[in-house]
Coordinates of N, CA and C in Angstrom, one line a residue:
Chain Z
G3 N -8.4 20.9 -1.1 CA -8.5 19.8 -2.0 C -10.0 18.9 -2.2
A4 N -9.9 18.0 -3.1 CA -10.9 17.6 -3.5 C -12.1 16.8 -2.4
V5 N -13.1 16.5 -2.6 CA -13.8 16.3 -1.5 C -14.4 14.4 -1.8
V6 N -13.9 13.7 -0.6 CA -14.3 12.7 -1.0 C -15.3 12.1 0.2
S7 N -16.3 11.4 0.0 CA -17.6 11.6 1.1 C -17.9 10.1 1.0
Q8 N -17.7 9.5 2.4 CA -17.7 8.0 2.7 C -18.9 7.7 3.7
H9 N -19.6 6.7 3.3 CA -20.8 6.4 4.1 C -21.6 5.1 4.3
P10 N -21.6 4.3 5.3 CA -22.2 5.2 6.5 C -21.0 5.6 7.3
S11 N -20.8 6.0 8.2 CA -19.7 6.6 8.9 C -19.3 5.4 10.1
R12 N -20.8 5.0 10.6 CA -20.6 3.7 11.2 C -21.4 3.1 10.8
V13 N -21.4 1.5 11.1 CA -22.9 0.7 10.7 C -22.1 -0.6 12.2
I14 N -23.7 -1.1 12.3 CA -23.5 -2.5 13.1 C -24.0 -3.8 12.8
C15 N -23.6 -4.4 12.3 CA -24.8 -5.8 12.1 C -24.4 -6.8 12.3
K16 N -25.2 -7.9 12.0 CA -25.3 -9.2 12.6 C -24.4 -10.1 12.1
S17 N -23.5 -10.5 12.8 CA -22.5 -12.0 11.7 C -23.4 -12.6 10.4
G18 N -22.8 -12.9 9.9 CA -23.8 -14.0 8.7 C -24.5 -12.6 7.5
T19 N -24.5 -11.1 7.7 CA -25.2 -10.2 6.5 C -24.4 -9.7 6.2
S20 N -24.6 -9.0 5.1 CA -23.6 -8.8 4.6 C -23.5 -6.8 4.8
V21 N -22.6 -6.0 4.5 CA -22.9 -4.7 4.4 C -22.5 -3.8 3.4
K22 N -22.6 -2.7 2.7 CA -22.2 -2.0 1.2 C -21.6 -0.8 2.6
I23 N -20.6 -0.4 2.0 CA -20.1 0.8 2.2 C -19.8 1.7 0.5
E24 N -20.3 3.0 0.9 CA -20.1 4.1 -0.3 C -19.0 4.6 -0.3
C25 N -18.5 5.0 -1.3 CA -17.2 5.8 -1.2 C -17.8 6.7 -2.8
R26 N -17.7 7.8 -2.5 CA -17.9 9.3 -3.4 C -16.9 10.3 -3.8
S27 N -16.9 10.5 -4.8 CA -15.8 12.0 -4.9 C -16.8 12.8 -5.2
L28 N -16.7 14.1 -5.0 CA -17.9 15.0 -5.1 C -17.5 15.8 -5.8
D29 N -16.9 16.6 -6.1 CA -16.4 17.3 -7.3 C -15.3 17.1 -8.0
F30 N -15.1 16.0 -8.2 CA -14.2 15.6 -9.5 C -14.7 13.8 -9.8
Q31 N -13.8 13.7 -10.8 CA -13.8 12.4 -11.4 C -13.2 11.5 -10.9
A32 N -13.1 10.3 -10.7 CA -11.9 9.5 -9.5 C -12.2 8.3 -11.2
T33 N -10.8 8.2 -11.6 CA -10.8 7.1 -12.3 C -10.0 5.9 -11.7
T34 N -9.7 6.1 -10.1 CA -8.9 5.1 -9.4 C -9.7 5.5 -8.3
M35 N -9.7 4.5 -7.5 CA -10.2 4.4 -6.2 C -9.4 3.1 -4.9
F36 N -9.4 3.7 -4.0 CA -8.4 2.8 -3.0 C -9.0 2.5 -1.9
W37 N -9.3 1.2 -1.3 CA -9.7 0.6 -0.2 C -8.6 0.1 1.0
Y38 N -9.1 0.5 1.9 CA -8.0 0.6 3.2 C -8.5 0.1 3.8
R39 N -8.0 -0.8 5.3 CA -8.6 -1.2 6.4 C -7.4 -1.1 7.6
Q40 N -8.2 -0.3 8.6 CA -7.2 -0.3 9.5 C -7.8 -0.8 10.8
F41 N -7.0 -1.7 11.4 CA -7.1 -2.4 13.1 C -6.8 -1.5 13.7
P42 N -7.5 -1.4 15.0 CA -7.4 -0.8 15.8 C -5.8 -0.4 16.8
K43 N -5.3 0.7 16.2 CA -3.8 1.1 16.7 C -3.0 0.7 15.8
Q44 N -3.5 0.2 14.7 CA -2.5 -0.2 13.5 C -2.3 0.7 12.1
S45 N -1.9 0.4 11.5 CA -1.6 1.4 9.8 C -3.0 0.7 9.1
L46 N -2.9 1.4 8.2 CA -3.8 1.3 7.0 C -3.2 0.4 6.0
M47 N -3.8 -0.7 5.8 CA -3.5 -1.6 5.0 C -4.0 -1.7 3.6
L48 N -3.5 -1.3 2.5 CA -4.4 -1.7 1.4 C -4.9 -2.7 1.4
M49 N -6.4 -2.8 0.7 CA -6.9 -4.1 0.3 C -6.8 -4.0 -1.3
A50 N -7.4 -3.2 -1.9 CA -7.7 -3.3 -3.1 C -7.9 -2.1 -3.8
T51 N -7.2 -1.9 -5.5 CA -7.5 -0.8 -6.2 C -8.7 -1.1 -7.4
S52 N -9.3 0.3 -7.3 CA -10.7 0.0 -8.6 C -10.4 0.8 -9.6
N53 N -10.5 0.4 -10.7 CA -10.5 1.7 -11.7 C -11.5 1.3 -11.9
E54 N -12.2 2.6 -12.5 CA -13.6 2.7 -13.1 C -13.8 1.8 -14.4
G55 N -15.0 0.7 -14.4 CA -15.1 0.1 -15.5 C -14.4 -1.0 -15.6
S56 N -13.3 -1.0 -14.6 CA -12.6 -2.8 -14.4 C -12.7 -3.2 -13.1
K57 N -12.6 -4.5 -13.2 CA -12.5 -5.3 -11.8 C -11.4 -5.1 -11.0
A58 N -11.6 -4.9 -9.6 CA -10.6 -4.1 -8.9 C -9.4 -5.6 -8.9
T59 N -8.7 -4.8 -8.5 CA -7.2 -5.8 -8.1 C -6.9 -6.2 -6.9
Y60 N -7.0 -6.8 -5.9 CA -7.2 -7.0 -4.6 C -5.3 -7.4 -4.1
E61 N -5.0 -6.8 -3.3 CA -3.7 -7.2 -2.6 C -4.1 -8.6 -2.1
Q62 N -2.5 -9.5 -2.0 CA -2.3 -10.5 -1.8 C -3.1 -10.7 -0.2
G63 N -3.2 -11.8 0.1 CA -3.9 -11.9 1.3 C -5.7 -11.7 1.5
V64 N -6.0 -10.8 0.6 CA -7.8 -10.1 0.7 C -8.4 -10.7 -0.4
E65 N -9.2 -11.6 0.4 CA -10.6 -12.9 -0.3 C -11.4 -11.5 -0.9
K66 N -11.1 -11.6 -2.2 CA -12.2 -10.9 -3.4 C -13.0 -11.4 -3.6
D67 N -14.0 -12.7 -2.8 CA -15.4 -13.2 -3.1 C -15.7 -12.9 -1.5
K68 N -15.5 -12.5 -0.4 CA -15.8 -11.4 0.8 C -15.7 -10.2 0.8
F69 N -14.8 -9.6 -0.1 CA -14.4 -8.0 -0.2 C -15.1 -7.7 -1.1
L70 N -16.2 -7.0 -2.0 CA -17.1 -7.1 -3.4 C -16.9 -5.6 -3.3
I71 N -15.9 -5.8 -4.4 CA -15.9 -4.3 -5.1 C -16.5 -3.9 -6.2
N72 N -16.8 -2.7 -6.7 CA -17.5 -2.4 -7.5 C -17.3 -0.8 -7.9
H73 N -17.2 -0.7 -9.2 CA -16.3 0.6 -9.5 C -17.2 1.3 -10.5
A74 N -18.3 1.7 -10.4 CA -19.4 1.4 -12.4 C -19.3 2.5 -12.5
S75 N -19.1 3.8 -11.8 CA -18.8 5.5 -12.3 C -17.8 5.7 -12.2
L76 N -17.5 7.0 -12.3 CA -16.1 7.9 -12.0 C -16.8 8.9 -10.4
T77 N -17.6 8.7 -9.8 CA -18.1 9.4 -9.0 C -18.3 8.2 -7.8
L78 N -17.9 7.3 -7.9 CA -19.1 6.2 -6.8 C -17.9 4.9 -7.0
S79 N -17.6 3.9 -6.0 CA -16.9 3.0 -5.8 C -17.9 2.5 -4.4
T80 N -18.0 1.0 -4.1 CA -18.8 0.4 -2.9 C -18.0 -0.9 -2.6
L81 N -17.8 -1.3 -1.2 CA -17.2 -1.8 -0.9 C -18.1 -2.8 -0.2
T82 N -18.2 -3.9 -0.3 CA -19.6 -5.0 -0.3 C -18.6 -6.1 1.1
V83 N -18.9 -6.0 2.1 CA -18.5 -7.1 3.1 C -19.4 -8.6 3.4
T84 N -19.5 -9.3 2.6 CA -20.3 -10.5 2.3 C -20.2 -11.3 3.4
S85 N -21.2 -11.9 4.2 CA -21.1 -12.6 5.3 C -20.3 -12.3 6.3
A86 N -20.6 -11.1 6.8 CA -19.3 -10.8 7.9 C -19.1 -11.3 9.2
H87 N -18.1 -11.2 9.6 CA -17.8 -12.1 11.1 C -17.5 -10.9 11.8
P88 N -17.4 -11.4 13.0 CA -16.5 -10.6 14.2 C -15.1 -10.0 13.7
E89 N -14.9 -11.1 13.3 CA -13.2 -10.9 13.1 C -13.0 -9.5 11.3
D90 N -14.1 -9.2 10.9 CA -14.1 -8.3 9.9 C -14.2 -7.0 10.0
S91 N -14.5 -6.7 11.8 CA -14.9 -5.4 12.5 C -13.8 -4.7 12.2
S92 N -13.7 -3.6 11.9 CA -12.7 -2.5 11.7 C -12.6 -1.3 10.9
F93 N -11.7 -0.3 10.5 CA -12.3 0.7 10.3 C -11.7 0.3 8.4
Y94 N -12.8 0.9 8.2 CA -12.6 1.2 6.4 C -12.6 2.2 5.8
I95 N -11.6 2.6 5.0 CA -11.4 3.9 4.5 C -11.0 3.8 2.8
C96 N -11.5 4.8 2.2 CA -11.6 4.7 0.9 C -10.8 6.0 0.5
S97 N -9.9 5.9 -0.5 CA -9.3 7.4 -1.1 C -9.5 7.1 -2.8
A98 N -9.8 8.4 -3.2 CA -10.4 8.5 -4.7 C -9.2 9.5 -5.5
T99 N -8.5 9.5 -6.7 CA -7.4 9.9 -7.4 C -8.1 9.8 -9.0
N100 N -7.5 10.3 -9.7 CA -7.2 10.6 -11.2 C -5.8 11.5 -11.6
Y101 N -5.7 11.0 -12.8 CA -4.6 11.5 -13.5 C -4.0 12.8 -13.1
E102 N -4.9 13.5 -13.5 CA -4.8 15.0 -12.8 C -4.2 15.4 -11.5
N103 N -4.2 14.4 -10.6 CA -3.9 14.8 -9.2 C -2.5 14.1 -8.6
T104 N -1.9 14.9 -7.7 CA -0.6 14.0 -7.4 C -0.7 13.6 -6.1
E105 N -2.0 13.5 -5.6 CA -2.4 12.5 -4.4 C -3.7 12.2 -4.1
A106 N -4.2 11.6 -3.7 CA -5.1 10.6 -3.5 C -6.1 11.3 -1.8
F107 N -7.4 11.7 -2.5 CA -8.3 12.0 -1.1 C -9.2 11.1 -0.3
F108 N -8.7 11.2 1.0 CA -9.5 10.4 1.7 C -10.9 10.6 1.7
G109 N -11.8 9.7 2.3 CA -12.6 9.6 2.7 C -12.9 9.7 4.6
Q110 N -14.1 9.8 5.0 CA -14.0 9.9 6.3 C -13.5 8.5 7.2
G111 N -13.9 7.2 6.4 CA -13.5 6.2 6.8 C -15.5 5.4 7.6
T112 N -15.1 4.4 7.0 CA -16.4 3.3 8.4 C -16.0 2.6 9.3
R113 N -16.6 2.7 10.3 CA -16.4 1.8 11.6 C -17.7 0.8 11.5
L114 N -16.9 -0.4 11.4 CA -18.0 -1.6 10.6 C -17.6 -2.3 12.2
T115 N -18.7 -2.8 12.7 CA -18.7 -3.3 14.4 C -19.5 -4.8 13.5
V116 N -19.1 -5.8 13.6 CA -19.8 -7.2 13.4 C -20.3 -7.8 14.9
V117 N -21.6 -8.0 14.9 CA -21.8 -9.0 16.3 C -22.3 -10.3 16.3
Chain N
A181 N 9.8 -1.7 -5.6 CA 9.1 -2.2 -4.7 C 9.1 -0.6 -3.4
Q182 N 8.1 -0.2 -2.9 CA 8.3 0.8 -1.8 C 7.7 0.2 -0.5
S183 N 8.6 1.2 0.7 CA 8.1 1.0 2.1 C 8.6 2.2 2.6
V184 N 7.9 1.8 4.1 CA 8.0 3.5 4.7 C 8.4 2.2 6.2
T185 N 9.7 3.3 6.9 CA 9.6 2.6 8.1 C 9.6 4.1 9.3
Q186 N 8.7 3.9 10.4 CA 8.7 5.3 11.2 C 9.2 4.2 12.3
L187 N 10.3 5.5 12.6 CA 11.3 5.4 14.4 C 10.2 5.6 15.3
G188 N 9.9 4.6 16.0 CA 9.2 5.4 17.4 C 7.8 5.3 17.0
S189 N 7.0 4.1 18.0 CA 5.7 4.4 17.9 C 5.0 5.1 18.8
H190 N 5.9 5.7 19.7 CA 5.2 6.5 20.5 C 6.2 7.7 20.9
V191 N 5.7 8.9 20.4 CA 6.9 10.2 20.9 C 5.8 10.5 21.9
S192 N 6.7 11.5 23.1 CA 5.9 12.1 23.9 C 7.0 13.5 24.4
V193 N 6.3 14.9 23.9 CA 6.9 15.8 24.0 C 6.1 16.6 25.1
S194 N 6.7 17.8 25.5 CA 6.0 18.8 26.0 C 5.8 19.6 25.5
E195 N 4.1 20.8 26.0 CA 3.7 21.8 25.3 C 4.6 22.8 24.8
G196 N 5.0 23.4 23.7 CA 5.9 24.2 23.2 C 7.4 24.0 23.0
A197 N 7.7 22.4 22.9 CA 8.8 21.8 22.5 C 8.8 21.3 21.6
L198 N 10.1 20.8 20.6 CA 10.4 20.3 19.3 C 9.2 19.1 18.5
V199 N 8.8 19.1 17.7 CA 8.4 17.8 17.7 C 9.2 17.1 16.3
L200 N 9.4 16.1 16.4 CA 10.4 15.6 15.3 C 9.7 13.8 15.2
L201 N 9.0 13.5 14.1 CA 8.5 12.3 13.7 C 9.9 12.1 12.8
R202 N 9.8 10.8 13.0 CA 10.9 9.8 12.3 C 10.1 9.0 11.0
C203 N 11.2 9.4 9.7 CA 9.8 8.4 8.4 C 11.5 8.1 7.6
N204 N 11.8 6.9 7.3 CA 12.3 6.6 6.2 C 11.8 5.2 5.5
Y205 N 12.5 5.7 3.9 CA 11.5 5.0 3.1 C 12.3 4.2 1.8
S206 N 11.9 3.5 1.2 CA 12.8 2.6 0.3 C 11.7 2.8 -0.7
S207 N 12.1 2.6 -2.4 CA 11.6 3.2 -2.9 C 12.7 2.8 -4.6
S208 N 11.7 2.2 -5.5 CA 12.8 1.8 -6.5 C 12.9 3.1 -7.5
V209 N 12.1 3.7 -7.5 CA 11.8 5.0 -8.3 C 11.6 6.4 -7.5
P210 N 11.8 7.4 -8.2 CA 11.8 8.6 -7.2 C 10.3 8.5 -6.5
P211 N 10.5 9.0 -5.3 CA 9.1 8.8 -4.5 C 8.6 10.1 -4.1
Y212 N 7.5 9.7 -4.1 CA 6.3 10.7 -3.7 C 5.8 10.4 -2.2
L213 N 6.0 11.5 -1.3 CA 6.1 11.0 0.0 C 4.8 12.0 0.8
F214 N 4.4 11.5 1.9 CA 3.7 12.1 2.8 C 3.3 11.8 3.8
W215 N 2.9 13.1 4.6 CA 2.6 12.7 5.9 C 0.8 13.2 6.3
Y216 N 0.3 12.5 7.2 CA -1.2 12.1 7.4 C -1.4 12.4 8.8
V217 N -2.2 12.9 9.2 CA -2.8 12.8 11.1 C -3.7 12.1 10.7
Q218 N -4.1 11.2 11.8 CA -5.8 11.2 12.1 C -5.9 11.0 13.6
Y219 N -7.0 11.5 14.0 CA -7.2 11.8 15.4 C -8.6 10.9 15.4
P220 N -8.6 10.2 16.5 CA -9.4 9.4 16.9 C -10.9 8.8 15.9
N221 N -10.7 7.5 16.0 CA -12.5 7.3 14.9 C -12.5 8.2 13.8
Q222 N -11.0 9.2 12.9 CA -11.4 9.7 12.3 C -10.5 9.4 11.0
G223 N -10.9 10.2 9.7 CA -10.2 9.9 8.7 C -8.7 10.3 8.7
L224 N -8.2 10.5 7.3 CA -6.7 10.9 7.3 C -6.5 12.4 6.7
Q225 N -5.9 13.5 7.3 CA -5.9 14.4 6.7 C -4.3 14.6 6.7
L226 N -4.1 15.2 5.6 CA -3.4 15.3 4.9 C -2.0 16.8 5.4
L227 N -1.1 16.7 5.8 CA 0.0 17.2 6.5 C 0.4 18.3 5.5
L228 N 1.2 17.1 4.6 CA 2.0 18.0 3.4 C 2.6 17.0 2.3
K229 N 2.9 17.3 1.6 CA 3.6 15.9 0.2 C 4.6 16.9 -0.1
Y230 N 5.3 15.5 -0.6 CA 6.6 15.9 -1.4 C 6.5 15.3 -2.4
T231 N 6.6 16.4 -4.0 CA 6.2 15.3 -5.3 C 7.4 15.8 -6.3
S232 N 8.6 15.9 -5.4 CA 10.0 16.0 -6.5 C 10.0 17.7 -6.6
A233 N 9.4 18.4 -5.9 CA 9.4 19.4 -6.2 C 10.7 20.2 -5.3
A234 N 10.3 21.0 -4.1 CA 11.5 21.6 -3.6 C 11.2 20.5 -2.4
T235 N 12.7 20.3 -2.0 CA 13.3 19.0 -0.7 C 12.5 19.9 0.6
L236 N 12.2 20.9 0.8 CA 11.8 21.5 2.0 C 10.3 21.8 1.7
V237 N 9.4 21.3 2.5 CA 7.9 21.3 2.2 C 7.2 21.5 3.4
K238 N 6.4 22.8 3.2 CA 5.9 23.2 4.6 C 4.1 22.8 4.5
G239 N 3.7 22.3 5.8 CA 2.7 21.8 5.5 C 1.1 22.8 6.3
I240 N 0.9 22.2 6.5 CA -0.7 23.1 7.5 C 0.0 22.7 9.0
N241 N -1.0 23.8 9.9 CA -0.4 23.4 11.3 C 0.9 23.8 11.9
G242 N 1.7 24.8 11.2 CA 2.9 24.5 11.2 C 3.7 23.5 11.0
F243 N 3.8 22.6 10.7 CA 4.7 21.4 10.5 C 5.3 21.5 8.9
E244 N 6.6 20.6 8.6 CA 7.0 20.9 7.6 C 8.2 19.3 7.7
A245 N 8.9 19.4 6.8 CA 9.0 17.9 6.6 C 10.5 18.2 5.3
E246 N 11.5 17.6 5.4 CA 12.6 17.9 4.4 C 12.9 16.3 4.0
F247 N 13.0 16.3 3.1 CA 13.4 15.2 2.0 C 14.8 14.7 1.6
K248 N 15.3 14.0 1.9 CA 16.5 13.8 2.2 C 17.1 12.6 1.5
K249 N 17.5 12.5 0.0 CA 17.6 11.8 -0.9 C 18.6 10.6 -0.5
S250 N 20.0 11.6 0.2 CA 21.4 10.7 0.8 C 20.7 10.3 2.1
E251 N 20.2 10.2 2.5 CA 19.0 9.3 3.7 C 17.9 8.6 3.6
T252 N 17.4 8.8 2.7 CA 16.2 8.3 2.1 C 15.4 8.5 3.4
S253 N 15.4 9.8 3.8 CA 14.4 9.8 5.1 C 13.4 11.5 4.6
F254 N 12.7 11.5 5.3 CA 11.3 12.5 5.1 C 10.9 12.7 6.9
H255 N 11.9 13.3 7.7 CA 11.4 13.5 8.9 C 10.3 14.5 8.8
L256 N 9.6 14.3 10.0 CA 8.4 15.7 10.0 C 8.5 16.8 11.3
T257 N 8.4 17.8 10.9 CA 8.8 18.5 12.3 C 8.1 19.7 12.5
K258 N 7.7 20.4 14.1 CA 7.0 21.2 14.0 C 7.8 22.0 15.1
P259 N 8.3 23.3 15.1 CA 9.0 23.9 15.9 C 8.5 23.9 17.3
S260 N 7.5 24.2 17.6 CA 6.6 24.3 19.0 C 5.4 23.6 18.9
A261 N 5.3 22.4 19.5 CA 4.0 21.5 19.9 C 3.1 22.1 20.5
H262 N 2.0 21.7 20.2 CA 0.2 22.4 21.0 C 0.0 21.1 21.1
M263 N -0.9 21.1 22.3 CA -2.0 20.2 22.9 C -3.0 19.6 22.1
S264 N -3.3 20.2 20.5 CA -4.1 19.7 19.7 C -3.2 18.9 18.8
D265 N -2.3 19.0 19.0 CA -1.3 18.0 17.9 C -0.8 16.5 18.3
A266 N -1.8 16.4 19.4 CA -1.6 14.7 19.8 C -2.6 13.8 18.8
A267 N -2.3 13.3 18.6 CA -2.6 12.4 17.5 C -1.8 10.9 16.8
E268 N -2.4 10.6 16.2 CA -1.5 9.7 15.3 C -1.1 10.2 13.9
Y269 N 0.1 9.8 13.6 CA 0.7 10.4 12.5 C 1.3 9.3 11.3
F270 N 0.9 9.1 10.3 CA 1.3 8.4 9.4 C 2.6 8.8 8.4
C271 N 3.6 8.6 8.2 CA 4.1 8.5 6.8 C 3.8 7.5 5.6
A272 N 3.7 8.0 4.3 CA 3.5 7.2 3.2 C 4.5 7.3 2.0
V273 N 4.2 6.6 1.1 CA 5.1 6.8 0.0 C 4.1 6.2 -1.2
S274 N 4.0 6.6 -2.0 CA 3.3 6.3 -3.4 C 3.7 5.2 -4.4
G275 N 3.1 4.1 -4.1 CA 3.5 2.9 -4.9 C 2.9 3.0 -6.4
G276 N 3.1 4.1 -7.0 CA 2.8 4.5 -8.0 C 1.5 4.4 -8.2
Y277 N 0.8 5.8 -9.0 CA -0.7 6.0 -9.4 C -1.3 6.4 -8.2
N278 N -1.1 7.4 -7.0 CA -0.9 7.3 -5.8 C -1.8 6.1 -4.5
K279 N -1.1 5.3 -5.6 CA -1.7 4.1 -4.6 C -0.6 4.3 -3.1
L280 N -0.7 4.4 -2.4 CA 0.0 4.5 -1.1 C 0.2 3.4 -0.1
I281 N 1.7 3.3 0.3 CA 2.1 2.5 1.4 C 2.5 3.2 2.6
F282 N 1.7 3.0 3.6 CA 1.9 3.3 4.8 C 2.6 2.4 6.0
G283 N 3.5 4.1 6.6 CA 4.2 3.3 7.9 C 3.4 2.5 8.9
A284 N 3.9 2.1 9.9 CA 3.1 1.9 11.4 C 2.3 2.4 11.7
G285 N 3.0 4.1 11.8 CA 2.3 5.1 12.8 C 3.2 5.4 13.6
T286 N 3.1 7.0 14.3 CA 3.7 7.0 15.6 C 2.6 8.0 15.9
R287 N 2.3 7.4 17.1 CA 1.2 8.2 18.3 C 2.3 9.7 18.9
L288 N 1.6 10.8 18.9 CA 2.3 11.6 19.5 C 1.5 12.2 20.8
A289 N 1.9 11.9 21.7 CA 1.4 12.7 23.1 C 2.2 14.0 23.2
V290 N 1.5 15.2 23.6 CA 1.9 16.4 24.1 C 1.7 16.3 25.8
H291 N 2.3 16.9 26.5 CA 2.1 17.0 27.7 C 2.1 18.1 28.3
P292 N 1.5 18.9 28.9 CA 1.6 20.6 29.6 C 3.0 20.9 30.1

């Protein structure tokens, strides 16, 4: 399958600061990327869908001003958690796909801890 | 709209026993269905997927799943459990263009 790289794998930040997470498709062009959030011992919840060159579409209940998503190229999408608070601590996972694939390919995930 | 229900948040089996993880789906369109495995603090690994071809789908690590439209089910099975199969398993349905809707997950424990 195709390779999606997510960076960093772990990050610890202070409350009130912003954190950027990168999601890169290494060997294919990803027209669409998805961002998920997973709380401990829970399932993955879709946060937003980003299409290259367009504004992201956020799921209900997700604050778009807090979780800024940029998908400026066919190989890179970024999620910025702004003014992070401890309740934003979670596991964030991206996936990437395009029209040629019948599945989305997942990154390794980023463990965010806000202290 | 699509949704997935995984029956049983925890399943425990003995090493060598049959593994059966249950998944039922709801979809307003012909579904694409997936099973993923997740080990602690790691991302998702695709076990297998159904994309409207053969109803019996074989995946990696000896897992397989059967799509049953009449039962709206896509249960995951493995004839003989191995200790390394202990992990969290997620069933997912595609909500259109590879946007996945996940079930709550089933934690599989394997005992010697």
